[in-house]
Amino acid sequence: MNQKNYYIIDFDSTFTQVEALDELARISLKKHPDKEAIFQKIEEYTNLSMEGKLSFSESLAQRVKLLEANEDHLKQLITRLKKKVSASFSRNAAFFKAHADEVLIISGGFKEFITPVVSQYHIKKENIYANTFVTTGDGNIIDYDHANPLSEEGGKVKLVSQMNLEGNLYGIGDGYSDFQLRESGLIKKFYAFTENISRASIVEKADHVTPSFDEFLYVNNLPRAISYPKNRILCLVIGDAPTESLEMLKRDGFSIRHKATFEEKYVADVHMMLLADGEKIEAEKLERALKLKTIGYLGSAKTKLDITACTQKGIVVFDDLKQNPRHANFIPKRMIDFMNTGTTYLSNNFPNLQLPRIDKSHRLIHIHKNVPGIMAQVNTVFANHDINIVGQFLMTNSVIGYVITDINAQYDDQVFKSLKKIEHTIKFRVLY
């Protein structure tokens, strides 16, 4: 009999992008004359605790004393936190709904602001474990419940020990209290969550570093919103590219390497490339870059790239003929849209196809040589596996055919193998 899995998830800087008490301080102390000094002190207490350099109970007590907060401030905080849910958790809302019984939020934060935020993701209130504030009759926060084990040093260990959960327990978090669960032997694996902050002292202790929740779902073969974690997609930036271009790609979650040249060690693994104006790629390296899906060129690629070779290899090229320095985000935006939705709009060498994401469906991309009969073979594969097509879009040019198919059924690896085996297939991938 298979054991039940439990997923223990931290709240601050994990489920949300920020530390909630730090945010509450910025709301409650907005008009305080010494607010900046107090903000800094609260952040120091937070970081010392997260890094295991100060006991959690001492850190919590000091931070609550400094807050000067009330219930009205909490309402403002909740509104802010709902907009600050980590992107990879937000896009995987369906996972929480499907696994509502197995997801536990265990946090040293406070139920008063955690429950309204995570409940909108179908996480059960009885599965939320956190501290609680003590307030006066007029709503001022003056203390917290010291009897709650989560207010103590090693509180998560004490709480989980008392819960007597039977099954495989996995912990996801960014701080020392999350690692303590692994150190105590209560959980099977500890995943250091680094989407928002990466603490070296925690990362080195983790069983696995997960830059996004997509990564956690991927390595555990769990249902997810996207087929392949963006943090595993290597984007190589070559030459003097604007910082804002790099930041845009980084914000979308891709793994960025900024180099002066196309180094040999990246040839086999690069998925995306952004080239500064004037840069070139050797034809021999381009031929061996089998995973490369798109190249963005910050200028005209006409004499710098072998566009024909790129097309024949199924590599979508975006360039900027106007070479307008004020449009530093134009090319990265096109690359991101292609990687996320398959959109080839304004590409240099592919049929221009622009379409929205379709909810509750899976999107498959098939690039092939423009020869008769390919579409019939593609759809025969779907028919043989009883797959219902929600939408299908095909465009061609003189060299290739580019087809995007949205399906609403679960699929298996055999579908992929069959599509890849179709004669004249150049590239095939699953977007989500």
Coordinates of C-alpha atoms in Angstrom, one line a residue, residues 235-254 256 258 272 274-277 296-299 320 324-336:
C235 CA 19.3 31.4 -21.6
L236 CA 22.8 32.4 -22.7
V237 CA 23.4 36.2 -23.2
I238 CA 26.4 37.0 -25.4
G239 CA 28.1 40.4 -25.5
D240 CA 27.1 43.9 -24.3
A241 CA 23.4 43.5 -23.8
P242 CA 21.4 46.1 -21.7
T243 CA 20.9 45.2 -18.1
E244 CA 17.1 45.7 -18.4
S245 CA 17.0 43.0 -21.1
L246 CA 18.7 40.5 -18.8
E247 CA 16.5 41.4 -15.9
M248 CA 13.3 40.9 -17.9
L249 CA 14.4 37.3 -18.8
K250 CA 15.5 36.7 -15.2
R251 CA 12.2 37.9 -13.8
D252 CA 10.3 35.4 -16.0
G253 CA 12.3 32.6 -14.3
F254 CA 14.9 31.6 -16.9
I256 CA 20.6 33.4 -17.2
H258 CA 26.0 36.3 -19.4
M272 CA 17.7 30.4 -25.6
L274 CA 20.2 36.7 -26.6
L275 CA 23.0 38.3 -28.7
A276 CA 24.1 41.9 -28.5
D277 CA 24.4 43.8 -31.7
G296 CA 17.1 37.0 -30.0
Y297 CA 19.3 39.5 -31.8
L298 CA 19.6 43.1 -30.5
G299 CA 20.0 44.6 -34.0
D320 CA 15.3 44.4 -34.4
N324 CA 16.3 51.3 -31.4
P325 CA 18.2 51.4 -28.0
R326 CA 15.0 52.6 -26.3
H327 CA 13.4 49.2 -27.2
A328 CA 15.7 47.0 -25.1
N329 CA 12.8 44.9 -24.0
F330 CA 11.3 44.3 -27.5
I331 CA 13.4 41.2 -28.3
P332 CA 13.4 39.6 -24.8
K333 CA 9.6 40.1 -24.8
R334 CA 9.3 38.2 -28.1
M335 CA 11.5 35.4 -26.8
I336 CA 9.5 35.1 -23.6

